[in-house]
Structures are given as structure tokens and as C-alpha cells.
Short mmCIF file of C-alpha atoms (C1' of nucleotides) in Angstrom, two decimals:
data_model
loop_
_atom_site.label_atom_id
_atom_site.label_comp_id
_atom_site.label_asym_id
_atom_site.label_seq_id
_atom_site.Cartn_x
_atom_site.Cartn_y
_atom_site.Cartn_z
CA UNK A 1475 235.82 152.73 -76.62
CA UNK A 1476 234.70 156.25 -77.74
CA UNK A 1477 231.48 158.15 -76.27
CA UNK A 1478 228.18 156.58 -77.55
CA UNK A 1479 225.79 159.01 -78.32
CA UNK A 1480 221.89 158.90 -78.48
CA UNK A 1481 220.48 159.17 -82.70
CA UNK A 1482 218.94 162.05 -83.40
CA UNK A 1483 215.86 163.09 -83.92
CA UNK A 1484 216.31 163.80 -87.77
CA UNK A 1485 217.73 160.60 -88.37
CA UNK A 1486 214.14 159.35 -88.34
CA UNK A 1487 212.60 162.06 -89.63
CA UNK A 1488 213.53 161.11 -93.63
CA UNK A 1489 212.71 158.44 -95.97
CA UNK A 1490 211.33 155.17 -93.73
CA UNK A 1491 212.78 152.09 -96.19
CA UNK A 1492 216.07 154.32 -95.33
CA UNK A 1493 215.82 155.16 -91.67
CA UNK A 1494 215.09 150.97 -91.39
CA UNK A 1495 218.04 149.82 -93.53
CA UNK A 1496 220.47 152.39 -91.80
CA UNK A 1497 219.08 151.65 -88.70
CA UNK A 1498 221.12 148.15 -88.48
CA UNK A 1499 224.21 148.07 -86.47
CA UNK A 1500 222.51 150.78 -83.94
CA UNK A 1501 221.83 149.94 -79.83
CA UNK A 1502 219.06 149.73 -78.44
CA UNK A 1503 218.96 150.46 -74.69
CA UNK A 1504 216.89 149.37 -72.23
CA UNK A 1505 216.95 150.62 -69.07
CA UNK A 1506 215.13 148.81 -65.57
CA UNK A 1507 215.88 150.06 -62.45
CA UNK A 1508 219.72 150.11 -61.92
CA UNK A 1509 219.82 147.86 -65.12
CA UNK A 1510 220.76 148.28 -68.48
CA UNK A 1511 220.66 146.54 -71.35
CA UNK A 1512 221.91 146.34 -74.81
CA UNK A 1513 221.45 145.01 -78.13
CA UNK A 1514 222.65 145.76 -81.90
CA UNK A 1515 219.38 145.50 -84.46
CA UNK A 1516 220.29 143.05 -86.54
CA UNK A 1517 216.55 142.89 -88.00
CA UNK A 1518 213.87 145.58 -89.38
CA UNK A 1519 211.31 145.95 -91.62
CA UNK A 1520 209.66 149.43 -92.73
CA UNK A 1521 205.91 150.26 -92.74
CA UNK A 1522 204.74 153.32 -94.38
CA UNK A 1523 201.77 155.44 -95.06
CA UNK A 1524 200.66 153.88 -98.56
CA UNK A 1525 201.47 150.20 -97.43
CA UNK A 1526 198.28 147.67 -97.34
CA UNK A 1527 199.86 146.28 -94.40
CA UNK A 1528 201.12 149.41 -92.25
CA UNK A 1529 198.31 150.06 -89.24
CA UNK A 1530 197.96 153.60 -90.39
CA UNK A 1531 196.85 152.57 -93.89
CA UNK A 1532 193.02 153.47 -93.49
CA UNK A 1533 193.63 156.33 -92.03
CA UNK A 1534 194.23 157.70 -88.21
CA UNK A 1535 192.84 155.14 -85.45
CA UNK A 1536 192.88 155.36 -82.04
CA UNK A 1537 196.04 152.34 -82.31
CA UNK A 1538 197.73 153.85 -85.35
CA UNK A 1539 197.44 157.67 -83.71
CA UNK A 1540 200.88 157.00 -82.66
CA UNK A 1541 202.27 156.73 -86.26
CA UNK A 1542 201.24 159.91 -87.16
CA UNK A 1543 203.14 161.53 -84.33
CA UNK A 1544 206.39 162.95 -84.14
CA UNK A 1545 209.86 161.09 -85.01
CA UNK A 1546 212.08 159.15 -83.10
CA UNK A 1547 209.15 157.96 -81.02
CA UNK A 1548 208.37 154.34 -80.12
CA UNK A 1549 205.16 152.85 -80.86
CA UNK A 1550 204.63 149.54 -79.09
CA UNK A 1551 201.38 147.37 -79.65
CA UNK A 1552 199.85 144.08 -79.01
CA UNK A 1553 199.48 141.28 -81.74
CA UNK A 1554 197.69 138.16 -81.43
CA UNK A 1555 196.95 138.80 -77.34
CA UNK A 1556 200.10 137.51 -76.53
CA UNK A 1557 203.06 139.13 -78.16
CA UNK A 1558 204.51 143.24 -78.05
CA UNK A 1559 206.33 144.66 -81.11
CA UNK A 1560 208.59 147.53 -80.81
CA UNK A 1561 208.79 150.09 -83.69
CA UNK A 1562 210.02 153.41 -84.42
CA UNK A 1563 208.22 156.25 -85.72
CA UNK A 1564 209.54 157.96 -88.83
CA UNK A 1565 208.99 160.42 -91.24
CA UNK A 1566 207.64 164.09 -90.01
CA UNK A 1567 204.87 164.85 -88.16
CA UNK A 1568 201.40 164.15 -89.11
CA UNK A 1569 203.24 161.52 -91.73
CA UNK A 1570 202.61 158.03 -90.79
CA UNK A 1571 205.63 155.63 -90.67
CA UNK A 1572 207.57 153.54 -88.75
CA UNK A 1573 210.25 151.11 -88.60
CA UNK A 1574 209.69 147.38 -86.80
CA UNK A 1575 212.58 145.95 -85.06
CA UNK A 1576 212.78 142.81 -85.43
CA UNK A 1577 215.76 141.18 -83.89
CA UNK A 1578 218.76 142.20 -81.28
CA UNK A 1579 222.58 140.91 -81.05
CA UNK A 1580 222.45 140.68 -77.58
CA UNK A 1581 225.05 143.25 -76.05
CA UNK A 1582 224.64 142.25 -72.43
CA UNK A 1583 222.89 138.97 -70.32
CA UNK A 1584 219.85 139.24 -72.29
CA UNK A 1585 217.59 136.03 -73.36
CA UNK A 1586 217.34 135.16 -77.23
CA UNK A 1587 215.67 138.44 -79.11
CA UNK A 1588 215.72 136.72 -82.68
CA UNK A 1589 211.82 137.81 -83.37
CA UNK A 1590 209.69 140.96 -82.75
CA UNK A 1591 207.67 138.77 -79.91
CA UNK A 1592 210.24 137.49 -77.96
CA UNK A 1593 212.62 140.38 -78.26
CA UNK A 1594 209.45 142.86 -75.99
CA UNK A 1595 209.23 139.37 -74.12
CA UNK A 1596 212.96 139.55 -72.89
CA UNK A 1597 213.23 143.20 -72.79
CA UNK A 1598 209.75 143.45 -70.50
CA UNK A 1599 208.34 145.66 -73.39
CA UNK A 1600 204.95 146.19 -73.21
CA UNK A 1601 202.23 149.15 -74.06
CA UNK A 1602 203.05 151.61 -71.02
CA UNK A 1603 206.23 152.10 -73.12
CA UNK A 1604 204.22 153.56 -76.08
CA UNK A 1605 205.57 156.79 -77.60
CA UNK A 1606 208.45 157.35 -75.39
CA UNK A 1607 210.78 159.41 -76.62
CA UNK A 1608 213.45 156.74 -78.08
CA UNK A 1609 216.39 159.91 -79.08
CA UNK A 1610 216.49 161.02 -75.58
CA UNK A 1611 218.71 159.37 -73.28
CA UNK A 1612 216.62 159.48 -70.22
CA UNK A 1613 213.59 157.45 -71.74
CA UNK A 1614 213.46 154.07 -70.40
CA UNK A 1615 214.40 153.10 -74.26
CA UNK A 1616 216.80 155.10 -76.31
CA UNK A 1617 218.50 154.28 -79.23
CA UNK A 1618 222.45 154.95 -79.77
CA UNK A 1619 224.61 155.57 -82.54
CA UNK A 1620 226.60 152.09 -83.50
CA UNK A 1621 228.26 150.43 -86.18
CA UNK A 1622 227.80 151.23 -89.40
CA UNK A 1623 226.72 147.81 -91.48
CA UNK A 1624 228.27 147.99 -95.03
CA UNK A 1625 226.08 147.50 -98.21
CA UNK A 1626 227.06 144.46 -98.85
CA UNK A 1627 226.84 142.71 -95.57
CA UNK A 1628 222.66 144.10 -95.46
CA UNK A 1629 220.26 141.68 -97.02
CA UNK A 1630 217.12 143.32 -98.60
CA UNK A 1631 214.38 140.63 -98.93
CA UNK A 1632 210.10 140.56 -98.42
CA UNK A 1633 208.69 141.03 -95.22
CA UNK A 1634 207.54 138.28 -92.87
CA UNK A 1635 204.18 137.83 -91.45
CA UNK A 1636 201.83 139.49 -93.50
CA UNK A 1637 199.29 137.94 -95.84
CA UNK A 1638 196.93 140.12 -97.77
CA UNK A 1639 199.29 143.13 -98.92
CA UNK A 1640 201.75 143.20 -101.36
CA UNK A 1641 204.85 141.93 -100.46
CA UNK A 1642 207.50 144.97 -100.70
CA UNK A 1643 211.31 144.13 -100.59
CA UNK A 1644 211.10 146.33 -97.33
CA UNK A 1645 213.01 143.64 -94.10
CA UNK A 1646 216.56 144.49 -93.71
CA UNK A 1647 218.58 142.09 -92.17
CA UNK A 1648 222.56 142.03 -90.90
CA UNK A 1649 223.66 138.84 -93.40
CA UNK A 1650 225.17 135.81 -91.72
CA UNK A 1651 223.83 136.83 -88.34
CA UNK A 1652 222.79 134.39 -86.07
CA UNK A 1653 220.27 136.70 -84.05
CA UNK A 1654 217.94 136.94 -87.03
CA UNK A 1655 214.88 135.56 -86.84
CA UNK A 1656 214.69 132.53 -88.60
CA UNK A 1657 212.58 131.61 -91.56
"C1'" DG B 504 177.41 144.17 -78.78
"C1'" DA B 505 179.23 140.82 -82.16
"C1'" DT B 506 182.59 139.28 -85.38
"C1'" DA B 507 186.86 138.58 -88.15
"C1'" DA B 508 191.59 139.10 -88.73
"C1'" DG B 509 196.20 139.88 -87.25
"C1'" DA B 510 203.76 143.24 -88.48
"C1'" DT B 511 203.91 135.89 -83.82
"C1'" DG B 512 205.87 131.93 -81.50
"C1'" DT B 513 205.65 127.23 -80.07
"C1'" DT B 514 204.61 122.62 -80.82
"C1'" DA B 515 203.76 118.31 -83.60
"C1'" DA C 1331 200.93 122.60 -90.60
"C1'" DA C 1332 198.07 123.69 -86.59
"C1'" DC C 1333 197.04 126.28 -82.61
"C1'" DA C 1334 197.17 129.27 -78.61
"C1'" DT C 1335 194.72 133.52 -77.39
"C1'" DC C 1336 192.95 138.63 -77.18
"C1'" DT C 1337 193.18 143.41 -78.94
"C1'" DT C 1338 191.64 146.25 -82.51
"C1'" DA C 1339 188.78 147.70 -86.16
"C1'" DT C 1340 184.60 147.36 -88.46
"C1'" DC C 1341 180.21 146.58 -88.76
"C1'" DA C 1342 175.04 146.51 -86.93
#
DNA sequence: GATAAGATGTTA
DNA sequence: AACATCTTATCA
């Protein structure tokens, strides 16, 4: 098994519907304590600047600041008081952007991660880990180089969970993977 | 200060 | 298909 490196920082600092489809088949790494755990996204959907349904959409708020920052960063937040979803900033600074993950292939003993909820849920995700720096090894998250996921195995379809904006071919999903997140 | 809506998950 | 449940943004 060779050396697994961390991404780097330009890798997120380019085109978001790219960074989100060539962002399947990476690890993400979670470390707690003495612990660490793995996962390959299998799942992730993009969310840029001039989407109706990106958080940065009207403009910079205290939530959305985040987006606006620098690549490579994570930017965790609260939905419907109960549930944390992790995403990835993207594009360069002072660009909003960012890429949802969705769904892990569980690398290690971790609990189901086949939705944005339950995936923070298992990996005890929460807002203290907002805007950590995901390309540097040391964070409590990082992200490392994986697999590369051919063309033809990556589904393209509409995005899930969003109601009043246009729906935008923009979730990327490994194909024939059980870890997605269902329908 | 009050109100409405939300990048979800579970249950029926 | 309905609901649990609370933060955030947007008014007043």
C-alpha cells in the first residue's frame, strides 16, 4: 500500500461542480483522540456562488462567512436543529463555494454514513469543527488523496433536499454503491 | 423580539 | 406522507 498523502490546497481552489465530482473516491479522516477513522466519499453535491440554494447566495452572512473564505476549508453547520453537514470550501478566496459530502464507504468500524446527517452523527461532527483546515494533516479532519472513480462509474443527477431553487444536475454519486444515500 | 423556512432522518 | 425540533435570516 503506497504513502497516502493529504489533497492539496489547489485542488479546491478551481471550478466547484469539478472539485465535487473529482472529489469521489478521496478519504476522509477523522481523527479522536488515539482514533482514526476513514471513509471513501461516495456522495457530493456542489453549491456555488450564483445558486438559489447555496447559503452564500444573498450575499456574506454571519453563517455563510465561511464560504467566502479560503480553500480546502471545512464549513460545518446545523440544519433543522438536529442534524450537522460537512462541506468543503472551494473556489479562491473571497469566492463563495463549497462542496457537501454526502455519504462515506466506511474504511474502518464506523456506523452507517449513507446521508449528510448521519454521516456528522457517526463521525461526532459538529460546529467547533468549522473551518478547520481539511488539506493539512494535523486538523482533526483532513482529506487524502484516493482512488480515482472513472467517468463512467460517476452518476451525475439533481440534488436532493432542496425545494425552491432550480434543480442543477450538480450530486455526484459513486454508481452501484451501497453507501449512497438512498432516494 | 417575532416569524418562517430549511443542503435531513425517522417513523407510519 | 407526516413530523420532530432549533438555528439562521429577515423583518418590525
Amino acid at each position: 500500500m503506497k504513502e497516502q498523502t493529504v489533497l492539496d490546497k489547489s485542488f479546491f481552489e478551481r471550478d466547484t461542480i469539478k472539485v465535487a465530482k473529482e472529489l469521489l473516491g478521496s478519504i476522509l479522516v477523522r481523527k479522536m483522540g488515539n482514533k482514526i477513522l476513514k471513509g471513501i466519499i461516495v456522495e457530493t453535491e456542489a453549491y456555488t456562488q450564483n445558486d438559489p440554494a447555496c447559503h452564500a447566495f444573498k450575499g456574506r452572512t454571519k453563517r455563510a462567512e465561511t464560504l467566502f473564505k479560503a480553500p480546502g476549508l471545512s464549513y460545518v453547520y446545523m440544519i433543522y436543529g438536529m442534524y450537522y453537514c460537512l462541506n468543503v470550501v472551494t473556489e479562491p478566496f473571497d469566492t463563495a463555494g463549497a462542496v457537501l459530502i454526502r455519504a462515506l464507504e466506511p474504511l474502518d468500524d464506523i456506523e452507517n454514513t449513507n446521508g449528510p446527517g448521519k454521516l456528522c452523527k457517526s463521525l461526532s461532527i459538529n460546529t467547533s469543527h468549522n473551518e478547520l483546515d481539511l488539506c493539512n494533516e494535523d486538523s482533526q479532519i483532513c482529506l487524502f488523496k484516493g482512488q480515482k472513480i472513472p467517468d463512467k462509474n460517476i452518476v451525475k443527477t439533481v440534488r436532493i433536499g432542496i425545494k425552491h431553487a432550480a434543480d442543477y444536475p450538480w450530486r455526484f454519486y459513486v454508481k452501484d454503491n451501497s453507501f449512497v444515500s438512498k432516494k
